mmCIF file of C-alpha atoms in Angstrom:
data_model
loop_
_atom_site.group_PDB
_atom_site.id
_atom_site.type_symbol
_atom_site.label_atom_id
_atom_site.label_comp_id
_atom_site.label_asym_id
_atom_site.label_seq_id
_atom_site.Cartn_x
_atom_site.Cartn_y
_atom_site.Cartn_z
ATOM 1 C CA MET A 16 181.112 48.482 53.688
ATOM 2 C CA ASN A 17 183.289 46.720 51.112
ATOM 3 C CA LYS A 18 183.835 48.379 47.750
ATOM 4 C CA ARG A 19 184.850 47.396 44.236
ATOM 5 C CA HIS A 20 188.394 47.774 42.952
ATOM 6 C CA THR A 21 188.646 50.892 40.776
ATOM 7 C CA LEU A 22 190.773 49.104 38.136
ATOM 8 C CA ASN A 23 188.879 45.801 38.157
ATOM 9 C CA SER A 24 185.204 45.895 39.124
ATOM 10 C CA ASN A 25 185.151 42.096 39.492
ATOM 11 C CA LEU A 26 187.302 42.387 42.619
ATOM 12 C CA THR A 27 186.084 43.392 46.075
ATOM 13 C CA LEU A 28 188.237 45.362 48.515
ATOM 14 C CA ILE A 29 188.065 44.933 52.283
ATOM 15 C CA ASN A 30 189.696 47.121 54.939
ATOM 16 C CA ASP A 31 189.213 44.892 57.965
ATOM 17 C CA THR A 32 191.975 43.501 60.190
ATOM 18 C CA GLU A 33 190.210 40.133 60.328
ATOM 19 C CA TRP A 34 188.512 37.983 57.713
ATOM 20 C CA ASN A 35 186.611 34.732 58.365
ATOM 21 C CA GLY A 36 188.114 34.609 61.842
ATOM 22 C CA LEU A 37 191.652 34.921 60.478
ATOM 23 C CA GLY A 38 193.920 37.883 61.106
ATOM 24 C CA LEU A 39 195.146 40.272 58.406
ATOM 25 C CA VAL A 40 198.163 42.584 58.588
ATOM 26 C CA PRO A 41 196.575 46.030 59.196
ATOM 27 C CA ARG A 42 199.211 48.084 57.360
ATOM 28 C CA HIS A 43 198.633 46.262 54.062
ATOM 29 C CA SER A 44 194.906 46.962 53.681
ATOM 30 C CA PRO A 45 192.843 47.171 51.594
ATOM 31 C CA TYR A 46 192.832 43.508 50.603
ATOM 32 C CA ILE A 47 191.305 41.838 47.575
ATOM 33 C CA GLU A 48 188.738 39.439 49.009
ATOM 34 C CA GLN A 49 188.781 37.023 46.072
ATOM 35 C CA TYR A 50 192.527 36.533 46.552
ATOM 36 C CA LEU A 51 192.015 35.796 50.246
ATOM 37 C CA GLU A 52 189.330 33.244 49.382
ATOM 38 C CA ARG A 53 191.527 31.398 46.905
ATOM 39 C CA THR A 54 194.508 31.430 49.259
ATOM 40 C CA LEU A 55 192.434 29.904 52.043
ATOM 41 C CA GLU A 56 190.973 27.274 49.706
ATOM 42 C CA THR A 57 194.466 26.258 48.576
ATOM 43 C CA MET A 58 195.599 25.898 52.181
ATOM 44 C CA LYS A 59 192.540 23.792 53.028
ATOM 45 C CA ARG A 60 193.142 21.446 50.105
ATOM 46 C CA ALA A 61 196.788 21.013 51.049
ATOM 47 C CA VAL A 62 196.076 20.103 54.674
ATOM 48 C CA GLU A 63 193.160 17.839 53.741
ATOM 49 C CA ARG A 64 195.427 15.900 51.357
ATOM 50 C CA TYR A 65 198.537 15.862 53.553
ATOM 51 C CA ARG A 66 197.817 15.960 57.277
ATOM 52 C CA ARG A 67 201.328 17.281 57.782
ATOM 53 C CA THR A 68 201.998 20.112 55.343
ATOM 54 C CA THR A 69 205.153 22.156 54.845
ATOM 55 C CA ALA A 70 204.757 25.647 53.354
ATOM 56 C CA ILE A 71 207.736 27.563 51.926
ATOM 57 C CA ARG A 72 207.726 31.279 51.027
ATOM 58 C CA PHE A 73 210.100 32.786 48.481
ATOM 59 C CA ASP A 74 210.255 35.468 45.802
ATOM 60 C CA LEU A 75 211.134 35.073 42.125
ATOM 61 C CA HIS A 76 212.703 37.982 40.257
ATOM 62 C CA ILE A 77 212.924 38.730 36.559
ATOM 63 C CA PRO A 78 216.429 39.778 35.409
ATOM 64 C CA LYS A 79 216.496 43.570 35.224
ATOM 65 C CA GLN A 80 218.068 43.571 31.785
ATOM 66 C CA ALA A 81 215.517 41.126 30.384
ATOM 67 C CA ALA A 82 212.414 41.995 28.412
ATOM 68 C CA ALA A 83 209.061 41.671 30.143
ATOM 69 C CA PRO A 84 208.366 37.940 30.607
ATOM 70 C CA ASP A 85 205.541 36.188 28.839
ATOM 71 C CA SER A 86 202.429 35.326 30.818
ATOM 72 C CA GLU A 87 203.317 31.617 30.988
ATOM 73 C CA VAL A 88 206.641 31.970 32.809
ATOM 74 C CA ILE A 89 205.133 31.307 36.240
ATOM 75 C CA SER A 90 203.220 28.259 34.948
ATOM 76 C CA ARG A 91 206.447 26.880 33.492
ATOM 77 C CA PHE A 92 208.123 27.365 36.850
ATOM 78 C CA PHE A 93 205.591 25.323 38.808
ATOM 79 C CA SER A 94 205.488 22.605 36.128
ATOM 80 C CA SER A 95 209.270 22.350 36.250
ATOM 81 C CA LEU A 96 209.298 22.230 40.046
ATOM 82 C CA GLN A 97 206.692 19.445 40.116
ATOM 83 C CA ALA A 98 208.775 17.501 37.587
ATOM 84 C CA LYS A 99 211.861 17.863 39.795
ATOM 85 C CA ILE A 100 209.910 16.674 42.834
ATOM 86 C CA ASN A 101 208.667 13.653 40.865
ATOM 87 C CA ALA A 102 212.202 12.885 39.670
ATOM 88 C CA HIS A 103 213.495 13.049 43.241
ATOM 89 C CA GLN A 104 210.877 10.563 44.411
ATOM 90 C CA LEU A 105 211.665 8.269 41.485
ATOM 91 C CA ARG A 106 215.371 8.281 42.378
ATOM 92 C CA LYS A 107 214.491 7.359 45.960
ATOM 93 C CA ALA A 108 212.292 4.485 44.762
ATOM 94 C CA ARG A 109 215.096 3.146 42.570
ATOM 95 C CA CYS A 110 217.359 3.159 45.626
ATOM 96 C CA GLY A 111 214.818 1.100 47.552
ATOM 97 C CA GLN A 112 213.764 3.956 49.815
ATOM 98 C CA ARG A 113 210.220 4.540 50.962
ATOM 99 C CA VAL A 114 208.392 6.979 48.701
ATOM 100 C CA HIS A 115 205.421 9.239 49.441
ATOM 101 C CA THR A 116 203.345 11.148 46.938
ATOM 102 C CA CYS A 117 203.844 14.893 46.845
ATOM 103 C CA GLN A 118 201.400 16.886 44.762
ATOM 104 C CA LEU A 119 202.617 20.460 44.608
ATOM 105 C CA ARG A 120 200.167 23.152 45.654
ATOM 106 C CA TYR A 121 200.963 26.808 45.452
ATOM 107 C CA VAL A 122 199.860 30.432 45.604
ATOM 108 C CA TRP A 123 201.564 33.249 43.715
ATOM 109 C CA VAL A 124 201.103 36.947 43.113
ATOM 110 C CA ARG A 125 202.746 39.257 40.582
ATOM 111 C CA GLU A 126 203.855 42.671 41.764
ATOM 112 C CA ARG A 127 205.788 45.706 40.676
ATOM 113 C CA HIS A 128 206.960 48.579 42.836
ATOM 114 C CA LEU A 129 207.535 52.012 41.311
ATOM 115 C CA SER A 130 211.304 51.587 40.982
ATOM 116 C CA ASP A 131 211.475 47.817 40.880
ATOM 117 C CA HIS A 132 211.287 45.217 38.158
ATOM 118 C CA ARG A 133 208.399 42.786 38.154
ATOM 119 C CA HIS A 134 208.661 39.921 40.575
ATOM 120 C CA TYR A 135 206.545 37.121 41.997
ATOM 121 C CA HIS A 136 205.788 36.310 45.619
ATOM 122 C CA CYS A 137 205.253 32.562 45.945
ATOM 123 C CA CYS A 138 204.328 29.956 48.502
ATOM 124 C CA ILE A 139 204.511 26.233 47.841
ATOM 125 C CA LEU A 140 202.699 23.676 49.995
ATOM 126 C CA LEU A 141 204.222 20.211 50.180
ATOM 127 C CA ASN A 142 203.709 16.841 51.816
ATOM 128 C CA GLY A 143 205.329 17.384 55.208
ATOM 129 C CA ASP A 144 206.244 13.697 55.452
ATOM 130 C CA VAL A 145 208.458 14.142 52.386
ATOM 131 C CA TYR A 146 209.827 17.672 52.699
ATOM 132 C CA ARG A 147 210.325 19.451 56.003
ATOM 133 C CA HIS A 148 213.137 21.883 55.216
ATOM 134 C CA LEU A 149 214.281 24.285 52.536
ATOM 135 C CA GLY A 150 217.907 23.185 52.713
ATOM 136 C CA SER A 151 221.006 25.248 52.056
ATOM 137 C CA PHE A 152 220.635 27.697 49.186
ATOM 138 C CA VAL A 153 224.297 28.767 49.201
ATOM 139 C CA SER A 154 225.680 26.728 46.318
ATOM 140 C CA VAL A 155 227.985 27.374 43.390
ATOM 141 C CA ASN A 156 226.522 24.667 41.177
ATOM 142 C CA GLU A 157 223.243 22.973 40.435
ATOM 143 C CA GLY A 158 224.490 19.577 41.550
ATOM 144 C CA GLY A 159 221.367 17.609 40.681
ATOM 145 C CA ALA A 160 219.156 20.016 42.633
ATOM 146 C CA SER A 161 219.572 17.947 45.807
ATOM 147 C CA ASN A 162 217.395 20.043 48.126
ATOM 148 C CA MET A 163 214.257 22.124 47.803
ATOM 149 C CA ALA A 164 216.091 25.452 47.656
ATOM 150 C CA LYS A 165 218.129 24.250 44.691
ATOM 151 C CA ARG A 166 215.079 22.711 43.016
ATOM 152 C CA VAL A 167 213.289 26.055 43.234
ATOM 153 C CA ARG A 168 216.218 27.938 41.707
ATOM 154 C CA SER A 169 216.729 25.300 39.019
ATOM 155 C CA ALA A 170 213.020 25.382 38.115
ATOM 156 C CA TRP A 171 213.071 29.189 37.875
ATOM 157 C CA ALA A 172 216.133 29.084 35.620
ATOM 158 C CA SER A 173 214.314 26.562 33.437
ATOM 159 C CA ALA A 174 211.193 28.739 33.264
ATOM 160 C CA LEU A 175 213.260 31.773 32.263
ATOM 161 C CA GLY A 176 215.341 29.786 29.788
ATOM 162 C CA CYS A 177 218.604 30.801 31.453
ATOM 163 C CA SER A 178 221.543 28.905 32.937
ATOM 164 C CA TRP A 179 222.028 28.031 36.591
ATOM 165 C CA GLU A 180 224.828 30.593 36.760
ATOM 166 C CA ASP A 181 222.655 33.352 35.301
ATOM 167 C CA SER A 182 219.902 32.605 37.818
ATOM 168 C CA ALA A 183 222.088 33.730 40.738
ATOM 169 C CA GLY A 184 220.238 36.283 42.848
ATOM 170 C CA LEU A 185 216.894 35.752 41.115
ATOM 171 C CA VAL A 186 215.377 33.691 43.949
ATOM 172 C CA HIS A 187 214.998 35.268 47.378
ATOM 173 C CA TYR A 188 214.182 32.987 50.301
ATOM 174 C CA VAL A 189 212.383 35.143 52.842
ATOM 175 C CA GLU A 190 213.234 35.226 56.529
ATOM 176 C CA ASN A 191 211.341 32.665 58.630
ATOM 177 C CA GLY A 192 209.694 31.465 55.444
ATOM 178 C CA VAL A 193 209.099 27.800 56.337
ATOM 179 C CA TYR A 194 205.816 26.870 58.049
ATOM 180 C CA ARG A 195 204.602 23.479 59.223
ATOM 181 C CA VAL A 196 200.936 22.710 59.719
ATOM 182 C CA ASP A 197 200.026 19.410 61.389
ATOM 183 C CA ALA A 198 196.329 18.545 61.367
ATOM 184 C CA ASN A 199 196.855 16.247 64.369
ATOM 185 C CA SER A 200 198.700 18.795 66.486
ATOM 186 C CA PRO A 201 197.171 20.825 69.339
ATOM 187 C CA SER A 202 198.786 23.871 67.687
ATOM 188 C CA LEU A 203 196.933 23.336 64.395
ATOM 189 C CA TRP A 204 194.817 26.502 64.533
ATOM 190 C CA ARG A 205 197.730 28.647 65.687
ATOM 191 C CA ASP A 206 200.010 27.391 62.907
ATOM 192 C CA TYR A 207 197.257 27.529 60.286
ATOM 193 C CA SER A 208 196.365 31.091 61.274
ATOM 194 C CA ALA A 209 200.019 32.152 61.257
ATOM 195 C CA LEU A 210 200.478 30.860 57.714
ATOM 196 C CA PHE A 211 197.337 32.602 56.474
ATOM 197 C CA TYR A 212 198.396 35.833 58.202
ATOM 198 C CA ARG A 213 201.710 35.663 56.327
ATOM 199 C CA LEU A 214 200.043 34.881 53.003
ATOM 200 C CA SER A 215 197.407 37.589 53.392
ATOM 201 C CA TYR A 216 200.153 39.909 52.121
ATOM 202 C CA PHE A 217 199.603 38.351 48.687
ATOM 203 C CA ALA A 218 196.069 39.756 48.610
ATOM 204 C CA LYS A 219 196.934 43.400 49.250
ATOM 205 C CA SER A 220 195.660 45.712 46.558
ATOM 206 C CA LYS A 221 198.725 47.961 46.427
ATOM 207 C CA THR A 222 201.545 47.341 43.894
ATOM 208 C CA LYS A 223 199.466 45.055 41.662
ATOM 209 C CA PRO A 224 200.127 45.972 37.985
ATOM 210 C CA PHE A 225 196.594 46.014 36.584
ATOM 211 C CA GLY A 226 195.951 46.955 32.982
ATOM 212 C CA ASP A 227 198.451 44.821 31.061
ATOM 213 C CA ASP A 228 196.161 41.826 30.406
ATOM 214 C CA LYS A 229 198.225 39.505 32.629
ATOM 215 C CA ASN A 230 197.079 37.708 35.738
ATOM 216 C CA ASN A 231 198.275 39.176 39.021
ATOM 217 C CA PHE A 232 197.305 36.205 41.171
ATOM 218 C CA GLY A 233 197.107 32.457 40.786
ATOM 219 C CA CYS A 234 196.994 29.207 42.707
ATOM 220 C CA SER A 235 196.964 25.484 42.067
ATOM 221 C CA ARG A 236 193.627 24.190 40.824
ATOM 222 C CA ARG A 237 193.475 20.906 42.732
#
């Protein structure tokens, strides 16, 4: 039987290895069911809007010497990233290239380990006809943020109010962190399930810093 979270009675904990027919990583249970629900809803909206969807996983770190960030830092990040995506599409249009819409969708979770500074696990979901790759993230300068990896870092620097140089090491692109889900592909369910399995980590109850009046989880609203 599921039980309520001891630090937030509005949240329900589940210990299963499967939820709604989708697999969960056993070693990370218990999971917060409401977070799983919102993650799945965000994925559904992305694939319904863009039949080919690219998902990219990465982590955002707060500088260790910095004060605790305000609660709006993650909202500023996604707003900045959407603005950079829009600017990229506008530049393509001005060059006479074909342009597709790309409404950014995302899921994020705030965590803190015992000896670690606060950080965010993030996943962005993009129009797969526009963005298929992360691009090289080994760069010494911002250079117009010419690929998605650089746009992410530039947006995080903007959200923190720091320079490109000072943002070095604050974005971690996880191994095998790019997923592609094609609604017209025979592998749709396999790819969809694999992405949810990866993102189920966001919903684990452990390492969530409850009690400081800040949200631990969020996702795009549309």
